[in-house]
Each structure stands twice: as structure tokens, then as C-alpha cells.
Amino acid sequence: MSLPAAPGLTGPLVTPERLGEFFAPRSIAVVGASDTSGWARFVAASAAATGFRGPLIPVHPAHRTVFGRPAIPSLRDLDEPVDLAFIMAPADAVESVLDDAGAAGVRGAIVLASGYREAGDDGRLREERLAARAAEHGIVLLGPNCLGFVNAHARAAPFALTVPQPLIAGPVGIALQSGALASVVLAFARSRAIGVSTLATMGNEAMIGTIDMIEYLVRDERTRAICLFLEQISHPARFALSAEEASSAGKPIVALKVGSSPAGQRAALAHTGSVAGDDAVVDAAFRQLNVIRVASIEELLSTAALLGCNRWPRGRRMGVLTASGGACDIVADRASAQGIEIPAFAPRTEAEIATHMPPFAAVRNPLDVTGYFLANQRTSALTVIDRALDAAVADPGLDFVLFAGMTLPDTRPRDETLAALIDERIAWLGERIATAPIPVIPLAMTCVDVTPYARDLLGKRGLHLLGGIELGITALGHALRWLEARAAGGEGRPAVVSANGRPGGPAGWPAGPWSETAARALLARHGVPVVPAELADCADAAVRAARRLGLPVALKICSAQITHKSDIGGVLLGLATDAQVRDGFERVRAVGQAVPGARIDGVLVTPMRTDGVELLAGARLDPAFGPVLVVGLGGVWVELLNDTSLRLLPADAGQVRRMLGELRGAPLLTGTRDTRPADLGALADVISKLGAAAISLGGALRALEVNPLWVHGDQIEALDVLVITGHEGETRTERTR
Amino acid sequence: MSLPAAPGLTGPLVTPERLGEFFAPRSIAVVGASDTSGWARFVAASAAATGFRGPLIPVHPAHRTVFGRPAIPSLRDLDEPVDLAFIMAPADAVESVLDDAGAAGVRGAIVLASGYREAGDDGRLREERLAARAAEHGIVLLGPNCLGFVNAHARAAPFALTVPQPLIAGPVGIALQSGALASVVLAFARSRAIGVSTLATMGNEAMIGTIDMIEYLVRDERTRAICLFLEQISHPARFALSAEEASSAGKPIVALKVGSSPAGQRAALAHTGSVAGDDAVVDAAFRQLNVIRVASIEELLSTAALLGCNRWPRGRRMGVLTASGGACDIVADRASAQGIEIPAFAPRTEAEIATHMPPFAAVRNPLDVTGYFLANQRTSALTVIDRALDAAVADPGLDFVLFAGMTLPDTRPRDETLAALIDERIAWLGERIATAPIPVIPLAMTCVDVTPYARDLLGKRGLHLLGGIELGITALGHALRWLEARAAGGEGRPAVVSANGRPGGPAGWPAGPWSETAARALLARHGVPVVPAELADCADAAVRAARRLGLPVALKICSAQITHKSDIGGVLLGLATDAQVRDGFERVRAVGQAVPGARIDGVLVTPMRTDGVELLAGARLDPAFGPVLVVGLGGVWVELLNDTSLRLLPADAGQVRRMLGELRGAPLLTGTRDTRPADLGALADVISKLGAAAISLGGALRALEVNPLWVHGDQIEALDVLVITGHEGETRTERTR
């Protein structure tokens, strides 16, 4: 499958094929390298740390040798082109270095310098020039303002930070929108012996973007799971496509997306803005795209390692084997919090395990094999817990086994007999786990470094140890949800409509709130049933309308300039007689006329609706992901509980139906004694049409909100409608990092 | 302050003074030691690992030497008494070993054997005999079924597991109700360089209990924070006292209490049972006692180390110093989740920091000093982040500084100049942090092992590194809540009324649900206003009652045998005419008469109450903590949202007022447009009296529930009352571990 290229001038250059070449350079030039440059020393050390086998050529106009290697004055002095130039020159000099690189036939470049987009408008122009210049020369460029990358399989690390040693080559690919975090990520990966394929620091993404990196990692055979540190998602539509591709390829994306601390309220006139804040939209979008969202670096890598290093469970029924009753209790608590089941062992499993256990010990799931086996000197390779594993993997009632029995001494025992027994045991475990009918997930009891002894011993047998009960079970919860969503096929990829990328809706929308009549008309045009209403311009007309519509009625001042109608007394409910309507009309009009600058369209007369359930249904334009639909029960359910469900638009009736099911208050729609159960199919259809109405406003959508949307059995009506539009481009400016 | 001794025969022996002696033995005998005993080898290795300086004497009837030391046949053969005997003999032989120990003047013993309480009734008797025998001989006993202890300061480790090396002596005291977890706990402590004072595995607690251990650690000068792993709390009243003592002494208790996975429903007839399950009560009790509850081993130790190793912040305003923009974002997100503020720096702080920063960098809180300082070779000891620290600690708007700038190389650099610069820097940091006006919390970026190099370098300067952003900020959240609760003085220690320890209420309570009239009378006697009601035995009487009480009325079948009245049609609401009342009476009575075995007291006539807010207020007897009060809003708030607040009883009106404030639905009591604001003072008073009514039932209380408790302004009435009592001793049997 081929994907649309990145937008802009430089798009066609960056393809997964070119990136495959870019991330596996056979020769590297370090431009601006000097003995006193900290950066250059890092790059030289990284090359050594990863065992880089190609030439690493210092380029500096003023030095003959740099870190003991002969230097050349310019890239133009290369005898033959290098695959990659790591450019450490100051921002002012980078473009001319690119010219040199182009002339020398260099095909890839990393730019370290800052002073680009993150430095304001001048910097932005400089960044555009940089990308254009690289494209002119056919050079693929990472950065600027980045620290390079590490490719453990290709043993290439043009990387201006320390590479913690040893770097283990493995299945986890990593893209980071923060360069300095790379050393933290690699430090944790090293400590837990998590193997890395390619890690890249993305910098300003002038040419190679995070999404390009995802597409490269999806195609990279060595990568089986993808970790992202995200500060922003620039092209949500492409992000959605690449996430879908990753899921199809069976490569989970695990993302640490920052920005969950509450930012400013947007579109504060509507509830929709406060309950569908940017971060809630990210949550919803990631769920729709089956991207695993995590809260910490440790969770990021542990989850990716779990999915990248182990066979995948088919279900939630977990066997647990430990040598500690306390650990069983902690595992049970954590598993319960993640909805992971710990069913009883089958009788046959229990009987088989019992033959290996001390007589006083209870045989049950979770299993504590007790410390009994420690009482005597060790004479055989396998211990009780290994026998228990052998039995448990054959249990037909289990989907996988969590095996907390891989504890090893800190170092290889000096007693060779013992050391040999351990070697034999781990070999047996590696083989048993590889051939077991169900996956076995080895778990360390706590999150401490895997010792070099354990790393070598386990690594040789393809065994990976999850880092502790807490991180391990959290990762398992993520993994199981990801697998389930993948198996269910999801709701179909959302057709992300970007706020930025969109050509814009019909011109001429007003900037600000609409009058209610206009808003009602918009909804009606899209097939959303709206409560009958008549606009009255005098008390007599109001009375006539009330009689036609049926008493009692509600009166509402109608003016685009008045949004908080109830707060100023612009809404009256339950007027049951002509006199009340007449009197009410005058009061409501007076209230409206007292608002400075308000143009009064009239007073809207609508019949009262009682019983039934009131919902909130709305949409707003997210600056990254485009239009977003919000559904919730009305009143306290939104105000106090924030009990809402979000989806990227468009959302069909089936998706809306699932949204309704996700509400904590869902039983109120179906289950109470007092009200008729809502026709959920009809309701979902109406809300889906409301979504279409919102989409029709294009990039001008600020908020479209029905509150309440009244539901009584199969009667559904929008009782109050608010539409706010704004000028295109009124979205946030991009963040710098 | 002196505390009541543990109940039972053996109480007076176990005092903090005796435990001080017990946990610092100068000589140890290992009874049952042989060269092939795994346990004995562990004890010998542990002694070596901790640098035990006293004699370690093997005792075995059949061996002359054990692990290279001369053995004696029996404790009676000791030349002079040892302080402690570690008894590894099988359970059958332990009592006679105790006789030997007594004869030899040994004052302390650890019993490893299992086969006691955890093995059923015979074992329980054996355990009682064991404790009695030890007491007879004046021997303080830890276990049975335990693995001993480690005292890092006293360099004593009669401990039958591996002690991870090096064991660092420090401020964290630990009591574990699971022996095998000790090695996990010590492994994590070692990895994070967390110093331990005394760690004890509690075993069956035949004599020394977890609470004794808390009291010992409170008095132990070396201990500044206390970690507990709890499977059960046997004496909640004493636990409460010791927790209060710990808090007064400024020693936080951090507890990993297992059992949060949902267990069986109790008292399922009442809502109170399902919303106040055992684990919810533990949560409530710990909050009242200011015991920090954590979910993992890592959180347990990190939180204790934070509070034990650092000065305590006075507030929530945090300065953040890092060398990574990504880390700033993660810290901000995590801090926001914990309610920790990151205010702007004062202008003076900002200006001072700016003088050290590269020109392009933004100076703000959280601060990213950028990697700029890496660009050049290091020539001075202090880096930008150290200068920033120097400025930030003087910022009047901050309560503490989170300092993520202590990154060190894996090992001491071979370049002596560089190594000396680092030494100088860490010395400066140690000094600066010790003398800073506000606390500085050093933070590692991720949870990996502290290297030996860093451990020595930082340890020498009294610096402790919190283990990663995620664990660190979680621990900070715990610490700040603990400090705030301590400063607020709490709600006063709850007078815990244990289910077990209590002499029992007035005899003669029925076993099962009460009739509503009896239940109403109980509440009325305690001053709880109950909706007026008359019990009618015929339709005419019902009509007369309805006229007296005022129409419309509700009718309710009244029978102790019928509890789910509404479900079978035994409740009719809103009967507005004589005819409706007459007809309703017959229907309700017929429904009641159709219930097999139900003795019908009559039909209860009560006036309808509309408007207002409905609450749930109830109490149940927790098997560990005694009577517990539950308060919540009624209906969906309990059914769908489980929005309740819990307190151990008794609870005065002030406490109940705070409970009301904790409800998510609290604004419904005070803030909606439609209803009169509730008189919270009066409401709290009523609920407090309801609590007193529950206490009056003593150990017979199963459930006492008012649902709904109707509140309309200052009108408060119990509309429906359910009381269930049971025979004493109907509490769960103790768990074995």
C-alpha cells in the first residue's frame, strides 16, 4: 500500500525506502567536529558504543585531526560521497554546508543547530529555506534542532548524546519529539534489557516528520512495536492513516503524548468546549486509532517490549505462578484493576502441580510455590515453579501464564555445579516457553536493572522479563485492550478532517453565535428533528402561536447577541394560559431589549416537553484532529460528572450507538422505572445527523450544541440549539519545543 | 506515652524496649543449622553481607561443624547465653528448643517453621502453645512461619533470604506480612540506594505483631519513615493508636494493603454493603489515620524514601529544573494530576537564571536548561542547572524545587580532571541543598538502578535521588497530602470499635431484618427525625391515617420478612384520594400476604415528600474496623456512580459535614436552581445521630440504612429505614497467609 506523501515542497523525497537507506548509513561525515566540541565527542563515542563499522570522517575548516582521525576541510574534499552528514555547524552556515553536501553527492543529513522555527518568524523562514535547499540537492534531512538517531541493528549511531552501554538490538522502534529524552529512554531500555531497533530524535521536523518515521518503522522488519513521545500531531489525517497501517501490520503504537494538564478553555459559551478539551480529544482519537496511550517513559517502553518480545495472549484468563503469597495478592489486586481474570486451575492442572508442592501448601491460581524448595541444597535444574509452569501451559482454561519465577543471582555463581544447573534451567525455560500452547509472560518481581548475567543468560534464550508487578500488569492491560480492539476491527478508521489542512466550508458564515432560528434551520436541513417553534414579534402573535403549538409553552428571547439567555431571565418555562404567555412575552422582550447592542429577532414560542431524558450533543473543531462529536446526558451528568463520550467526526449511527453505551449514565436511557426506554437506534441516527451538520460548517465550526436533546421513547427533539462559527485559521499557532 | 499492651497472655513481654534489644542482637545461635540446609546458608550469608560482628553459633545435634564453624549439640551447651536463637527446627521440635533456650537464658527467638495457624485448627492450638511456652521462658518471639529480620544499623541479619548487596543503612523501617516479599523489597531498595533501618518479616505474629513493630519503629531513632505490607489488620483499635503515635512523632506510615480486588458482597440487602466493601473501608480508615496507601512495592519505598530522606515542603508550589523540554512536559502533566502547582518564577529569579542561559532559551518554570552546555568541553564544576538551582531556592513564590539535574556518568570518569569537577559539583550541591531556604528534591529522570559510583558520590553528601518522574511525582503527591493532613490535625483519631474486640451490644437483637416500625423506633430514640407514619390494619384505618397525615400519601407493607418491598409491589406512592388509599391498601396487603412465611405487621401510611434531595445514609460493621458510616446522594448517585463518603464510627457532625463535602454530587445539596439549599449543619447532625444509633447495636450491627433520607432546606426526614442485626461472631474467619 502506498501512502500519500507529506504535504509541501519536500514531500516526495521522504519515502520509507529512502528512510531505510537514511537510517542505515555505511559512512558518516561529522561537519563542524573539533576536539573541544562536546557534540562531536558524543557522536564519536556513540559510533564506538554501537560498533559502527564504516568510516566516520571529521570535517572542519581549521583542524587537521579531530579525535585522533584525519579531518578534511569541507565535504567537497571527500574522495567519495558519504551516506550521511551530521552537520554541527551554526545555523548561519548550515545552508552552505548543504550545498557542499549536494556537490559531494551526500544523500542524507542531520542538522543539530537550533534557531529555526522555535525561534520565531525569522527562524521559520530559515527553516523553510533549509528544507527547500536540502530538497534541491535531493538530500533527506533530519532536524534541525535534533540530536540524531541510533540504529542498533545497523550499528549506526550518528547521535549527539551518550548511548548507554550495552545497547541491545531488538524489536522496539522509537520516535521522540524531544531530543534530550533520548538518553532517558535508552537508559530505561538498557536497564530492562529492552532491545531497540531505530530510535530517532525528530527535532523540528523540517523534512522527516514523526509520521514518516512511523511509516518507516512499520516497514522495518526488525521493528515489532513502535514507541512515540509526542508533543503535537501536525497532520492528524496522515497520522490516522499511518496508525491504521501499523495496526494492520501488527505493530502496536504506544504513545506518551504530553499536554494533559488543563489548558485554556475554548469556545467557553458551549459546554462542548469544556468537556471536549484538546487532551480529551487526543484520548478519543487514540482510542479510535487503537494507539496505546501511556503516562510515563517506563510504561511506554514496558508496554512496547511486552508486545514486541512476547507471543500475544488470546484472552484475559491468566495463570499466575510466583514464589510469594504477598506477590500473589499484589498481582490479584492489580489484575482486577485491569480487568484481567485469574480463574481456578483445571482439576488436572491442580493435581499435576500438587505432586511437586510441599504438603502444607495450597494449590490454586494465583500460585505461591512457597520458599520450601529453598530449604534444601539444589540438586536438579528445574524447581517447583518450573514444574508448575509445565502443567499450567496445558490448562485449557487459561489464555496465558504470568511467570514470576525467573529470579537469578546477581552474578554467575562461582560454584560451577550451581551455575550449570541454572544454565540448564534457563535453556529448558526458553524451550518450554517457545513451544508452550499458550504464551508465557516472564515477569520480574520489581523494577530493578536486569543484571549483565541475567541479560546474557535470558537474552540467549529469547526471554524478556517484564519490569515488576506494577509496570508489568499495567502493560498487560494495555496490550490486552490493544489486541481486543484489533481483533474487533475497530470502528473503521476515522476520516480525520484536519483543522489546518481543510480547504474550508462555504464562505460567509458569521463570526460568532448564530440566532436560534438560523441554528434551528441548519439542523433541520440535516434532518435533525427540532422542537416546533414560532417566532413571535408581539404578545398577540405569541398567544396565537402558543395555542397552535399547544399549551403549556416555553418562551425564549431570540437574538444572536444574547447567548446566556437563561441567566438574564430570557427564558420562561411552563406558561399554561394565554395570560401567562402574554405577560411572559413582555417580560422576555424587556429583558432582551435591556441588553446593549442586541438585535432582537423576536420571541421563540415552543411547546413544553416533560418526562423523557435530556442529552447534550455537540461538536467542536479540535485544532489538531478537526471536528469532534461529544455526547452525554444533560444536566449534572455533564456539569458535575463530565460523563461524555467523544469521537472524531464523521461518526455514523453505529458509532454513536457505541458512544451512548460508553456513558456511565447509559442505564438512564434504558433502564429506569419512570421513563419510556429511549429508542437508541433513532437517537443515534439523529446525533449522527447532527455531526453531519457540524461537518458542513467546515473550518468555520467553533461549536454546534444541542442542549437539551430531548428523548422520550422514539420521540426525539432538539429543544435548544447553539451554533458558533469563526473565521478560518482561528486555530492555535503551533507550539515550539 | 505508653500504649496498652497487646491483648492475650503474651502481651506484657513485647514492649518497644524489649524489641529494641530483640532487633539488635550481639550474638545469634542458629538452631537446626546444617551444611545442606538452604535456610542456614542464607542466614550465614546474611550475617556476612551485613557485617555482623558477633558470634554466629550453629546448633545441631548431629554435626560437629557447620559452614566451617564449630557447632554445639543444643542451646543448653552454650557457654554463655546468646541474645537470639534462630530456630530452624521442624514444628514438632520447636517447643523443646524453646525450653532449651529458656534454660540457656536466651531472650529472643525467631521461628521459621510453618504448620501453625495457617494449617488449620490443630496448627492454631500449636501456635497458642508456642506463644505460651515462649512467654513462660520470658522469650520474645518473631514468627512462626517467618524469615527473620535485617537491622542495617545494628549490622544484624538473622534472615533466611538473600540480602542484596550492598545493604544501605538508612531511615526506612519495614514490616512485611509476607516473608518472601522481603527480598523483592530489599532488591528495589538496593537499586534506588534507599537506606533501610530494620526490616522484619512478621510471619504468623504469634507474639510480635505488626503493630508492635510499628511502635518499635516509631521509637527507633534511626527510623524516619515506616513501610508496611499488610494482608490484614488484626487489632484496628491498636493500629489506630500506633498510627496516631507515628504521625505525632513525624514518622509517616506508608502501607501497601492488599485485598482491593472485589470480594463477596456482604449484607447484600442494603446498599451500604456494596458501597462500603472491606477495601473501601480500608481506604477510609487509612485516610482518617493519615496512613499513606500505595499500590506497588516501588511506590511504597519511593514514598517512604522521599519523606525519610528529604526536608519536607511547606506547600504545593514547585520549581522544576531539568535539561529536557520533554521532561518538563511530562512533569507538568504528572504534577497537574497530583494537584501540584508550577507557578511562574519571580522576575528576579528569572533574571538571575537568564544570565546563565543561552540566548535562544526560554526562562520559565518548569525550566529546560537545554543541552547547550554540552556543546563545549567542561571546564568548571557547576553547570547552568546548578546556577538555576541557586537562584530558584531563593524564589519567594516556591515551596520546594524538583531538581532533575543530578545525572552522572555510569562510572567514575577516567579523566581525573573531569572526575574532580564532578566531585566538586556534587559537594557543592550537597551543601547548597542542605542550606537552601526551601527543600530541594533531587529526581532521577527514570527508574533505573543508581550506579555504585552515584550511590557513593551522592550518599556521601546525604543526597537521595527519587526514582523517575512517574514514581517521583506520585510519591510527592502522597507526601504533600500526608503533610497537609498532619498540619490540619486531621479529624481526631477515630475511636475504632473493633468487631472482634468489642464486648457486644445489648443482647436479644433478632437475627435478620427488623420490621420497619422497630427500625423507625430505633432511629427516633436516637433523635433522627423520621417521616410521620401510622400503621394501619384495615383500609378504613389507612384512610383515616391518610387524612390525619395529609394526602397524598405513600403505602408500604410492613413486615420483617419482606425486605425488597418495592420489587414485589409492596410500596405505592402518591395516593391522592380516599378511594386510591383504600384500593391501595388492599393491593399492598395482598402482595404481602402472598409472601410465604411473612408475618404482616400492617400497612405503613406516610405523607408524600416531594422536591428536596434524597440521600443515602447507612452504617455497617466492618470485620476489621468495626462500625462504618456511609453517606451519599440517593438514586443514581449511589447506583451508577458509587458516589459515597465513608468514615469509621463514631463520627461527629463536623466529620459528617466534611463527608458531605467530599461527594461529587455535593453541589446538588447547595447549588441548584430548583431546590432550597439544604441546611448542611442540621443534616450533618441528623446523620451523626444515625451513626450513634448504629453504634448502639454493638457487634450485632449488620446494616442500618436510611434510603432515602429526605432533605428540603432544613426539613430532614428518614423516609425508609432498614435495620439488619446478626449474631455476634458472624464475622469472617482470619485469613492465613
mmCIF file of N, CA and C in Angstrom, chain B residues 6-13 128-129 131-133 135-136 207:
data_model
loop_
_atom_site.group_PDB
_atom_site.id
_atom_site.type_symbol
_atom_site.label_atom_id
_atom_site.label_comp_id
_atom_site.label_asym_id
_atom_site.label_seq_id
_atom_site.Cartn_x
_atom_site.Cartn_y
_atom_site.Cartn_z
ATOM 1 N N ALA B 6 -0.420 -5.598 73.893
ATOM 2 C CA ALA B 6 -1.206 -6.476 73.034
ATOM 3 C C ALA B 6 -2.069 -7.349 73.930
ATOM 4 N N PRO B 7 -3.248 -7.672 73.435
ATOM 5 C CA PRO B 7 -4.128 -8.472 74.287
ATOM 6 C C PRO B 7 -3.591 -9.895 74.405
ATOM 7 N N GLY B 8 -4.085 -10.587 75.377
ATOM 8 C CA GLY B 8 -3.755 -12.013 75.497
ATOM 9 C C GLY B 8 -2.642 -12.251 76.491
ATOM 10 N N LEU B 9 -2.339 -13.505 76.605
ATOM 11 C CA LEU B 9 -1.366 -13.997 77.558
ATOM 12 C C LEU B 9 -0.025 -13.308 77.483
ATOM 13 N N THR B 10 0.418 -13.114 76.222
ATOM 14 C CA THR B 10 1.816 -12.822 75.986
ATOM 15 C C THR B 10 2.081 -11.336 75.890
ATOM 16 N N GLY B 11 1.079 -10.551 76.151
ATOM 17 C CA GLY B 11 1.190 -9.119 75.938
ATOM 18 C C GLY B 11 2.374 -8.457 76.602
ATOM 19 N N PRO B 12 2.487 -8.538 77.904
ATOM 20 C CA PRO B 12 3.425 -7.676 78.616
ATOM 21 C C PRO B 12 4.872 -7.833 78.169
ATOM 22 N N LEU B 13 5.215 -8.989 77.633
ATOM 23 C CA LEU B 13 6.603 -9.208 77.217
ATOM 24 C C LEU B 13 7.057 -8.270 76.100
ATOM 25 N N GLU B 128 -0.740 -21.376 69.699
ATOM 26 C CA GLU B 128 -1.010 -20.842 71.035
ATOM 27 C C GLU B 128 -0.041 -21.432 72.055
ATOM 28 N N ARG B 129 0.200 -22.722 71.940
ATOM 29 C CA ARG B 129 1.159 -23.372 72.858
ATOM 30 C C ARG B 129 2.544 -22.764 72.700
ATOM 31 N N ALA B 131 3.404 -19.731 71.672
ATOM 32 C CA ALA B 131 3.495 -18.394 72.257
ATOM 33 C C ALA B 131 3.529 -18.491 73.779
ATOM 34 N N ALA B 132 2.718 -19.382 74.333
ATOM 35 C CA ALA B 132 2.665 -19.527 75.787
ATOM 36 C C ALA B 132 4.012 -20.017 76.318
ATOM 37 N N ARG B 133 4.590 -20.985 75.595
ATOM 38 C CA ARG B 133 5.867 -21.528 76.029
ATOM 39 C C ARG B 133 6.957 -20.453 76.018
ATOM 40 N N ALA B 135 6.504 -17.267 76.257
ATOM 41 C CA ALA B 135 6.213 -16.312 77.331
ATOM 42 C C ALA B 135 6.672 -16.846 78.678
ATOM 43 N N GLU B 136 6.413 -18.138 78.911
ATOM 44 C CA GLU B 136 6.854 -18.770 80.164
ATOM 45 C C GLU B 136 8.337 -18.548 80.409
ATOM 46 N N MET B 207 3.481 -13.804 68.616
ATOM 47 C CA MET B 207 3.765 -12.895 69.730
ATOM 48 C C MET B 207 4.025 -11.468 69.235
#
